PDB file of C-alpha atoms in Angstrom:
ATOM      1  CA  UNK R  80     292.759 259.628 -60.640  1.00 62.00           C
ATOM      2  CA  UNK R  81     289.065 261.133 -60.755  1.00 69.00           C
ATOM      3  CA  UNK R  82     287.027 257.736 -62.504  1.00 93.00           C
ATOM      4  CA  UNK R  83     284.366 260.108 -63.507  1.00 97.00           C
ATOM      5  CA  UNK R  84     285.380 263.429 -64.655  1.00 97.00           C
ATOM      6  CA  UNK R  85     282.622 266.573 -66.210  1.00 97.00           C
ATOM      7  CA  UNK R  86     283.775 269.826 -66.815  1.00 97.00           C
ATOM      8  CA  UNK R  87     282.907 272.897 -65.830  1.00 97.00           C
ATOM      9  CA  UNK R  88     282.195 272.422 -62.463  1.00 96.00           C
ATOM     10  CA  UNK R  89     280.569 275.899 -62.391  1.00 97.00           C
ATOM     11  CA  UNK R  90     278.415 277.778 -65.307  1.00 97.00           C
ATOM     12  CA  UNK R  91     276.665 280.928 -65.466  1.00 97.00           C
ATOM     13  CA  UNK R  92     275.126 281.547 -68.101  1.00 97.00           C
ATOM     14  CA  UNK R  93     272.185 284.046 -69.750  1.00 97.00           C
ATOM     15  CA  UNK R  94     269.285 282.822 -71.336  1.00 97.00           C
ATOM     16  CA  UNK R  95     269.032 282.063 -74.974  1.00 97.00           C
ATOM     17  CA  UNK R  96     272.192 280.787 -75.058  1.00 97.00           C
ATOM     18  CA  UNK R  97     273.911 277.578 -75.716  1.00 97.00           C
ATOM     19  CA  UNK R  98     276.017 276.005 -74.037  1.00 97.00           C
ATOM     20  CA  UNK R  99     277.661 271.871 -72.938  1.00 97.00           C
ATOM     21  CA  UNK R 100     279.055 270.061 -70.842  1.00 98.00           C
ATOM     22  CA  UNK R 101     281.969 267.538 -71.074  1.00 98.00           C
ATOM     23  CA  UNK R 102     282.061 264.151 -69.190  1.00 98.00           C
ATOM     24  CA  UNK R 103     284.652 261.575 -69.508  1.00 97.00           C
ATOM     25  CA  UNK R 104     285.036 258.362 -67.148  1.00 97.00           C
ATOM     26  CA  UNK R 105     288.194 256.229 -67.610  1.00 96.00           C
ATOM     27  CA  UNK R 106     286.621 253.130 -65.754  1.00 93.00           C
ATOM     28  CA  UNK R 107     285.820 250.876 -68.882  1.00 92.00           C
ATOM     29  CA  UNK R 108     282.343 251.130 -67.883  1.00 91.00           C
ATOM     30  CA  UNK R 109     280.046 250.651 -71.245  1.00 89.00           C
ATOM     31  CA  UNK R 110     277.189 252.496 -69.760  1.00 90.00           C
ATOM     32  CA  UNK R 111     277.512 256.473 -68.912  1.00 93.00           C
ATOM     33  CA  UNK R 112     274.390 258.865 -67.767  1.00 93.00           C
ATOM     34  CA  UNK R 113     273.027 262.081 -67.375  1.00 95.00           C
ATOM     35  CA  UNK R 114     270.958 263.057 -64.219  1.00 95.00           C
ATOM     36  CA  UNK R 115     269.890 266.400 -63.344  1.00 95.00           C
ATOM     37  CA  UNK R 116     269.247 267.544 -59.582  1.00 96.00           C
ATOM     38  CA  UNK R 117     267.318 270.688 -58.934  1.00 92.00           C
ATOM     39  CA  UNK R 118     267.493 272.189 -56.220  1.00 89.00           C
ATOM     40  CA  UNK R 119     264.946 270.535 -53.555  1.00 87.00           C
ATOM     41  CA  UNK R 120     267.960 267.464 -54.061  1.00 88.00           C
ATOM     42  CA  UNK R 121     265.225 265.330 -56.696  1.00 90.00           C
ATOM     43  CA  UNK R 122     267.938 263.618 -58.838  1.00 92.00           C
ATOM     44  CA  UNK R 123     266.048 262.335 -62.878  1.00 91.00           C
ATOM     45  CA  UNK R 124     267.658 260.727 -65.156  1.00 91.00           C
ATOM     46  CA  UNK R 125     268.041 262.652 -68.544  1.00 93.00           C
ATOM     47  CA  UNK R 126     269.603 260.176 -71.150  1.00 91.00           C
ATOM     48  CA  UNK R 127     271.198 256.960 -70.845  1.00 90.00           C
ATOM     49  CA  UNK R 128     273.913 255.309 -73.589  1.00 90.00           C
ATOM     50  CA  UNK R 129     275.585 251.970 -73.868  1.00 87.00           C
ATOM     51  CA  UNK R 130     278.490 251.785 -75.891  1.00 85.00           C
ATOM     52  CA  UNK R 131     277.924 254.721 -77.838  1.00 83.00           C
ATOM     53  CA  UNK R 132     274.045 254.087 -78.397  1.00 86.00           C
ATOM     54  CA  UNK R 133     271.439 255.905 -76.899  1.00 87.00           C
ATOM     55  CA  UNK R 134     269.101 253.865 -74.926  1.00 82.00           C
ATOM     56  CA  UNK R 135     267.067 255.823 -72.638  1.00 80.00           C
ATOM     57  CA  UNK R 136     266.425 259.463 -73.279  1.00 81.00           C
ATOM     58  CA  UNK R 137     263.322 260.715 -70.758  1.00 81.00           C
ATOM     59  CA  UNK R 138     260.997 263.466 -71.318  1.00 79.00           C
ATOM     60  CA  UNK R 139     263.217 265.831 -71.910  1.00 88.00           C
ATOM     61  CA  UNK R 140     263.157 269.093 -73.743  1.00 91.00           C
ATOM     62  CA  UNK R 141     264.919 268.324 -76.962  1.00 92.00           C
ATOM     63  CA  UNK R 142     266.963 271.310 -76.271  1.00 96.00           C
ATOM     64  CA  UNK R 143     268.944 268.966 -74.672  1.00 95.00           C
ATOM     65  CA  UNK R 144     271.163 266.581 -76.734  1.00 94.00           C
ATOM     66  CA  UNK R 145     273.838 264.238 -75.660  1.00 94.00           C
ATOM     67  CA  UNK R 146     276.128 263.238 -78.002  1.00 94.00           C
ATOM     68  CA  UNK R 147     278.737 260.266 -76.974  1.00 94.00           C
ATOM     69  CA  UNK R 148     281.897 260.484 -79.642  1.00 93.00           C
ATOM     70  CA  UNK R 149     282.772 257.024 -77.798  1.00 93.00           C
ATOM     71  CA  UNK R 150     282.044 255.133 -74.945  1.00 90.00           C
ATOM     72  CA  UNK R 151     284.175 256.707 -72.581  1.00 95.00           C
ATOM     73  CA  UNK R 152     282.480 260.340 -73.375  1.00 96.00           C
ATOM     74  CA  UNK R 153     279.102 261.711 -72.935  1.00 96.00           C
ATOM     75  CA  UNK R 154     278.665 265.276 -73.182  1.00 97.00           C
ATOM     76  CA  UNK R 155     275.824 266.923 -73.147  1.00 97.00           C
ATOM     77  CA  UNK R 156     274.712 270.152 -75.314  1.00 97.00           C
ATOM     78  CA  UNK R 157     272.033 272.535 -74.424  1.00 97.00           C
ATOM     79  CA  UNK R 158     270.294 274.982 -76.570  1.00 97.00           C
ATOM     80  CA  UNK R 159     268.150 277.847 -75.765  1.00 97.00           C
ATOM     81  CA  UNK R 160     268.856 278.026 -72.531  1.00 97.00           C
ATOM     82  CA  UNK R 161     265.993 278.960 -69.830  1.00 97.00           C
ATOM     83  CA  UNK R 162     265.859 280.032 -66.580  1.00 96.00           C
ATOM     84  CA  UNK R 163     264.543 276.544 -65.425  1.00 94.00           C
ATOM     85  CA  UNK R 164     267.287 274.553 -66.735  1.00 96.00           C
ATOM     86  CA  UNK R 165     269.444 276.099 -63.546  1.00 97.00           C
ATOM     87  CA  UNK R 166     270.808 273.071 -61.414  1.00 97.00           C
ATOM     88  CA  UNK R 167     272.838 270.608 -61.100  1.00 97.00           C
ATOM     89  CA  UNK R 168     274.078 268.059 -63.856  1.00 98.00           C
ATOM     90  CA  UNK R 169     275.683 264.843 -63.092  1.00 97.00           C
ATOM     91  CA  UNK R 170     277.567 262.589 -65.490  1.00 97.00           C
ATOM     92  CA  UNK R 171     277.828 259.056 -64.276  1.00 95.00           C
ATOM     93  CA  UNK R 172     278.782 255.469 -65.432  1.00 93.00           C
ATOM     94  CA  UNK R 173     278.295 252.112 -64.631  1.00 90.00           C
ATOM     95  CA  UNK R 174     279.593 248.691 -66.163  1.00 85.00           C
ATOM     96  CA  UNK R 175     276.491 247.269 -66.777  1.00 70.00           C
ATOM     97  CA  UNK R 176     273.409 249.915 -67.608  1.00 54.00           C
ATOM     98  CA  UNK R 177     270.281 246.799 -67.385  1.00 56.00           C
ATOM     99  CA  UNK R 178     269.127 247.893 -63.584  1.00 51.00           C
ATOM    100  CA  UNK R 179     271.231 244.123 -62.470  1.00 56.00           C
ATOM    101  CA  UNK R 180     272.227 246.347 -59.700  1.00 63.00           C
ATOM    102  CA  UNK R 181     275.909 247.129 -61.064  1.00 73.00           C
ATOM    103  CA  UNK R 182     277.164 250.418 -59.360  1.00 85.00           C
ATOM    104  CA  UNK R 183     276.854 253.928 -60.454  1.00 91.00           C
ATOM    105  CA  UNK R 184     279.866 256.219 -59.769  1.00 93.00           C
ATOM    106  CA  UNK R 185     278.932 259.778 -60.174  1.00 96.00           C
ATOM    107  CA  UNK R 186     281.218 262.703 -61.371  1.00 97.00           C
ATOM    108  CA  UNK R 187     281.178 265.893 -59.068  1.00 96.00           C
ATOM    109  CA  UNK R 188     278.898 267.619 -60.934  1.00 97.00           C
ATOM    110  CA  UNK R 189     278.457 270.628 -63.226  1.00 98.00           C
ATOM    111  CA  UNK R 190     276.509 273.847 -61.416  1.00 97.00           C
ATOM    112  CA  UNK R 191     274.556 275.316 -64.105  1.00 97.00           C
ATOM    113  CA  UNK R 192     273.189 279.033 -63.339  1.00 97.00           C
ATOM    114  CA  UNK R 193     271.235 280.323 -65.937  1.00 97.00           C
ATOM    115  CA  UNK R 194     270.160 284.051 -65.788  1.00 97.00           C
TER     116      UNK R 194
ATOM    117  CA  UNK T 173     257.780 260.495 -60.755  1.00 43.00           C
ATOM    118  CA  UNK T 174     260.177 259.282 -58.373  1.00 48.00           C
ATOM    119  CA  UNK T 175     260.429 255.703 -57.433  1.00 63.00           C
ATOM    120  CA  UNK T 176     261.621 256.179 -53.855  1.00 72.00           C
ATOM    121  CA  UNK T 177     260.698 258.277 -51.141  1.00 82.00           C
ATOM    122  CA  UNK T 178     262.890 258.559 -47.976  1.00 86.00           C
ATOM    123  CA  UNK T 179     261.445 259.622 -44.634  1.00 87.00           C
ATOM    124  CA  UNK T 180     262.485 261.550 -42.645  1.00 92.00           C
ATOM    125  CA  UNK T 181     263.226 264.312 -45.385  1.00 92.00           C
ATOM    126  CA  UNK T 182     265.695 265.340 -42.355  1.00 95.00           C
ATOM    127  CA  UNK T 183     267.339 264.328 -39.214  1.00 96.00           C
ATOM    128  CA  UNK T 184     269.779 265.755 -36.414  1.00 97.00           C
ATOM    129  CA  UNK T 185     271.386 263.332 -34.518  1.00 97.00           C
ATOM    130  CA  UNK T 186     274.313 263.605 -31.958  1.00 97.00           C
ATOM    131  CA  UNK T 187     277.743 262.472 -32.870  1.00 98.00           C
ATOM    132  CA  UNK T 188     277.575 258.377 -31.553  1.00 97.00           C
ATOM    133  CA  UNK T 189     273.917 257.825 -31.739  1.00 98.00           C
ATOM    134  CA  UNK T 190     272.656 255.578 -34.556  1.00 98.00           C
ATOM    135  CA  UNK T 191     271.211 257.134 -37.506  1.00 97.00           C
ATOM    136  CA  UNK T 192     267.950 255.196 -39.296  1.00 97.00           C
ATOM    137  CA  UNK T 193     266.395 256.225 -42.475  1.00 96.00           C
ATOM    138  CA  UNK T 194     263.661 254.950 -44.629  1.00 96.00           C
ATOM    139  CA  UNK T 195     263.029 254.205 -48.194  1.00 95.00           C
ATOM    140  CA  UNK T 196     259.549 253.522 -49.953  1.00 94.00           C
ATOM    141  CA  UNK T 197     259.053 252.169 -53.350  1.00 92.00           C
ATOM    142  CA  UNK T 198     256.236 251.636 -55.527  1.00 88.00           C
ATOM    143  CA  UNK T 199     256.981 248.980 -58.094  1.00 84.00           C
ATOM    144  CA  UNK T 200     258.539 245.768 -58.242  1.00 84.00           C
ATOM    145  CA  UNK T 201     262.339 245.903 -58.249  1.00 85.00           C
ATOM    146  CA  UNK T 202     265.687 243.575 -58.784  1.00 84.00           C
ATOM    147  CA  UNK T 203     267.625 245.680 -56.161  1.00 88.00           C
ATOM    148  CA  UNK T 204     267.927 248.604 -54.119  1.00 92.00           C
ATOM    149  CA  UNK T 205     270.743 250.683 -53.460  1.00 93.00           C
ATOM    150  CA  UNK T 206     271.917 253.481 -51.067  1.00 96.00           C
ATOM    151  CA  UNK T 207     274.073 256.136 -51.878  1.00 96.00           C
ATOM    152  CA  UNK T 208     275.676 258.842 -49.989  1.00 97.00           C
ATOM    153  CA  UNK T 209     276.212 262.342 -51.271  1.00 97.00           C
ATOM    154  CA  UNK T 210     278.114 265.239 -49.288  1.00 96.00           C
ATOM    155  CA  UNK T 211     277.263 268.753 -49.424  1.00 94.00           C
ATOM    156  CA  UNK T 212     278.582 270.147 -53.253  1.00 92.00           C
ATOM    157  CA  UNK T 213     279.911 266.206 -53.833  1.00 94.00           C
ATOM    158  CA  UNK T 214     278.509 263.683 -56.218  1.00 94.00           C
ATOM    159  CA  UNK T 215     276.627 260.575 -54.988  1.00 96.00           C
ATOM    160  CA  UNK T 216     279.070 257.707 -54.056  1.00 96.00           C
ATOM    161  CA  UNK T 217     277.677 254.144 -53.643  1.00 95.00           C
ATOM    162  CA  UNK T 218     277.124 252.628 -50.269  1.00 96.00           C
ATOM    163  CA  UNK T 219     275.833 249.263 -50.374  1.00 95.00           C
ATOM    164  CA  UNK T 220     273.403 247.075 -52.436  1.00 93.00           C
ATOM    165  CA  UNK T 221     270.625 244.762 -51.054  1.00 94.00           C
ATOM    166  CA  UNK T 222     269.104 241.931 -53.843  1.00 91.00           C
ATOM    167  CA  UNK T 223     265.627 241.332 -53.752  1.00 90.00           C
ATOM    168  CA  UNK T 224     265.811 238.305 -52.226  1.00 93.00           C
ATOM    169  CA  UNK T 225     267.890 239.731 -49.826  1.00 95.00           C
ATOM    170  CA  UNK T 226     266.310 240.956 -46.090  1.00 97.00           C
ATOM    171  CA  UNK T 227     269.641 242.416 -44.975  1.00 98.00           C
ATOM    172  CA  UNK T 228     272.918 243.290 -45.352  1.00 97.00           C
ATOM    173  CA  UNK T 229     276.088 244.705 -43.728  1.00 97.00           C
ATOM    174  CA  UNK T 230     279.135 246.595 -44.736  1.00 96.00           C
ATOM    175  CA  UNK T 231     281.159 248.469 -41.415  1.00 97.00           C
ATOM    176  CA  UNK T 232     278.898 250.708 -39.715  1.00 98.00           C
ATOM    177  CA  UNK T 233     275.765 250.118 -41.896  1.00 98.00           C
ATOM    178  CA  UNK T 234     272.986 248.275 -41.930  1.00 98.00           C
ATOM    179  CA  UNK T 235     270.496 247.531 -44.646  1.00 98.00           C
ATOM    180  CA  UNK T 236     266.519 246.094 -44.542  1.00 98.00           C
ATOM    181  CA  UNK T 237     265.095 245.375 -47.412  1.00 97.00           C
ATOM    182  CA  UNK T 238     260.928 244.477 -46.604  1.00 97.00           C
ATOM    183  CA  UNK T 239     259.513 243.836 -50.372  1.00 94.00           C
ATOM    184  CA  UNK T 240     255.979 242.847 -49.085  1.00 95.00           C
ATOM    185  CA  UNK T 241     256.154 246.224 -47.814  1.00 95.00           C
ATOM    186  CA  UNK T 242     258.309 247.838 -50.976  1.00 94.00           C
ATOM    187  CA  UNK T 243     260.416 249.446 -48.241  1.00 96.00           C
ATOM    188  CA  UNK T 244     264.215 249.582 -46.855  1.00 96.00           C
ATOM    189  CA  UNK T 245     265.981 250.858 -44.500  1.00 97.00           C
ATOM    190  CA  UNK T 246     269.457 252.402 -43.652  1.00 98.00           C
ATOM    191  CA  UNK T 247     271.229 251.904 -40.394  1.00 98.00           C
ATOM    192  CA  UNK T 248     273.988 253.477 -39.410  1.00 98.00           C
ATOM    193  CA  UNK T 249     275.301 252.693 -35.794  1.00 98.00           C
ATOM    194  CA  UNK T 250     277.884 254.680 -33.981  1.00 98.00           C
ATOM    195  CA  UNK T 251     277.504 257.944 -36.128  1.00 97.00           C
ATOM    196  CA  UNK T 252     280.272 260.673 -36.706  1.00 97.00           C
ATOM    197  CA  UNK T 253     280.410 264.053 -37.810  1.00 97.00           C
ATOM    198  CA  UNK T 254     281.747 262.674 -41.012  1.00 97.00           C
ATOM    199  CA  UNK T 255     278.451 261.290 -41.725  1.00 98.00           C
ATOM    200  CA  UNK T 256     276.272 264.388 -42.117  1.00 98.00           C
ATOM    201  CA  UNK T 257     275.469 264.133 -45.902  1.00 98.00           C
ATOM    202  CA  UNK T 258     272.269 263.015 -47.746  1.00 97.00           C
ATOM    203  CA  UNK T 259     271.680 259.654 -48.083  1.00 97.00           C
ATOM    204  CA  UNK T 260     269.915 258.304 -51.131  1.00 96.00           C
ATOM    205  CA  UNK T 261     268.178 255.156 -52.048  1.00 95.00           C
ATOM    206  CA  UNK T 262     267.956 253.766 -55.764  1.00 93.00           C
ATOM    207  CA  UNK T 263     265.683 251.136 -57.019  1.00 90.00           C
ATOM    208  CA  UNK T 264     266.130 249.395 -60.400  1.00 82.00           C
ATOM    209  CA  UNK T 265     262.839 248.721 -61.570  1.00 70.00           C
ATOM    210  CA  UNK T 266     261.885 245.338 -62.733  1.00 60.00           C
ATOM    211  CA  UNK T 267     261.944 245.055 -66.451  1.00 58.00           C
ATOM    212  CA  UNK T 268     263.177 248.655 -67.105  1.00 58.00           C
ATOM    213  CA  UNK T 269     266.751 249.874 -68.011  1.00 62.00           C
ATOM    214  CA  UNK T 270     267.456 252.684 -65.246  1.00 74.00           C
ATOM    215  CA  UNK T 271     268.085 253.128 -61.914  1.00 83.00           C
ATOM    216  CA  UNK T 272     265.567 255.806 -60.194  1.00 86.00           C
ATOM    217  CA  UNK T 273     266.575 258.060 -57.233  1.00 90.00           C
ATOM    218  CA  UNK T 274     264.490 258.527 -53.959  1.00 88.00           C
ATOM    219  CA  UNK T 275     264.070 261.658 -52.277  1.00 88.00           C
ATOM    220  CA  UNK T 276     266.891 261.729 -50.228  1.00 93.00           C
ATOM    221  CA  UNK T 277     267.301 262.198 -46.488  1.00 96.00           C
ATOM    222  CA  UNK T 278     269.568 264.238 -45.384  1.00 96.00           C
ATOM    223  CA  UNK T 279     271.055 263.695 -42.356  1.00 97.00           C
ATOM    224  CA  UNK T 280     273.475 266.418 -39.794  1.00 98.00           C
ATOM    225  CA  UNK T 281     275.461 264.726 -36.850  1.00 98.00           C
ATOM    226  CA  UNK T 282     276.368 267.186 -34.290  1.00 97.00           C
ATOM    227  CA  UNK T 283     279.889 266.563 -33.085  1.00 95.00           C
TER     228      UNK T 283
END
């Protein structure tokens, strides 16, 4: 059983449009992420919820919104898309989401193209 | 920025030889972790090292943690071609809420 799961794996898309991404872990973890990775492998965090509340959210465009319908799901909506906004996005959990050094488990991650 | 920079960015090593890798840091942190992530694969967690750890062990690995010199390092003996992947460290800084990603090292044992 895949613990964290995000769907699609692959997207190409064309600029301007909109478009998300679904994540679901089934650990019972309260805290779930969203890092991006371009592509020289530099993995950011985007956003950051615990139990359905939002508590870190980076600089990021506000293009981007996550929206977590519970605390199993974090997807992750993108408007507008831009050509820069091509790489990879990983959804990811942990049990604890304080930096007390509780492990992250990562999904497989969703290949965004945008063109 | 990023928190962690691992050196070297890359390294070939034959199949059996041990495999080291480095991690920098620039603020104070609770712990440090290493992850490993294969080529098209999310990261998967290795190990864990406290701050008032100086090492630790799990199979093949071997972790340093130096926090007068905000560094660590990854050892693993005895590599196989199983290993080549990039290998990660992650610092959780003191007083914030997230964990922060080195550079990543990524590392190709030749069978």
């Amino acid at each position: 059983d895949t613990a964290v799961s995000q769907t699609p794996k692959y997207l190409v898309t064309q600029m301007g449009n909109d478009k998300s991404i679904k994540c679901e872990q089934n650990l019972g973890h309260d805290t779930m992420y969203w890092y991006k990775q371009d592509s020289k492998k530099f993995l950011k965090i985007m956003f950051s919820y615990n139990n359905k509340e939002l508590i870190i959210n980076e600089t990021v465009p506000n293009r981007f919104s996550p929206k977590s319908p519970d605390k199993a799901h974090l997807n992750l909506h993108i408007n507008s898309l831009e050509l820069g906004d091509s790489a990879v996005y990983f959804c990811a959990s942990s049990q604890e989401g304080r930096g007390l050094g509780n492990t992250i488990y990562f999904g497989e991650g969703s290949w965004l193209t945008v063109v | 920025s990023q928190q962690g920079e691992e050196d070297p960015q890359a390294l070939s090593i034959q199949e059996g030889e041990n495999a080291t890798m480095n991690c920098s840091y620039k603020t104070s942190i609770n712990n440090l972790q290493w992850y490993r992530q294969n080529s098209g694969r999310g990261l998967v967690h290795l190990i864990l090292i406290r701050s008032n750890e100086r090492e630790k062990h799990s199979g093949r690995l071997r972790v340093t943690l130096d926090t007068s010199k905000k560094s660590s390092s990854l050892l693993i003996t005895a590599s196989r071609a199983a290993d080549t992947a990039s290998y990660f460290c992650a610092t959780d800084d003191w007083g914030y809420q997230k964990v922060t990603f080195g550079t990543g090292t990524k590392l190709q044992v030749i069978p």
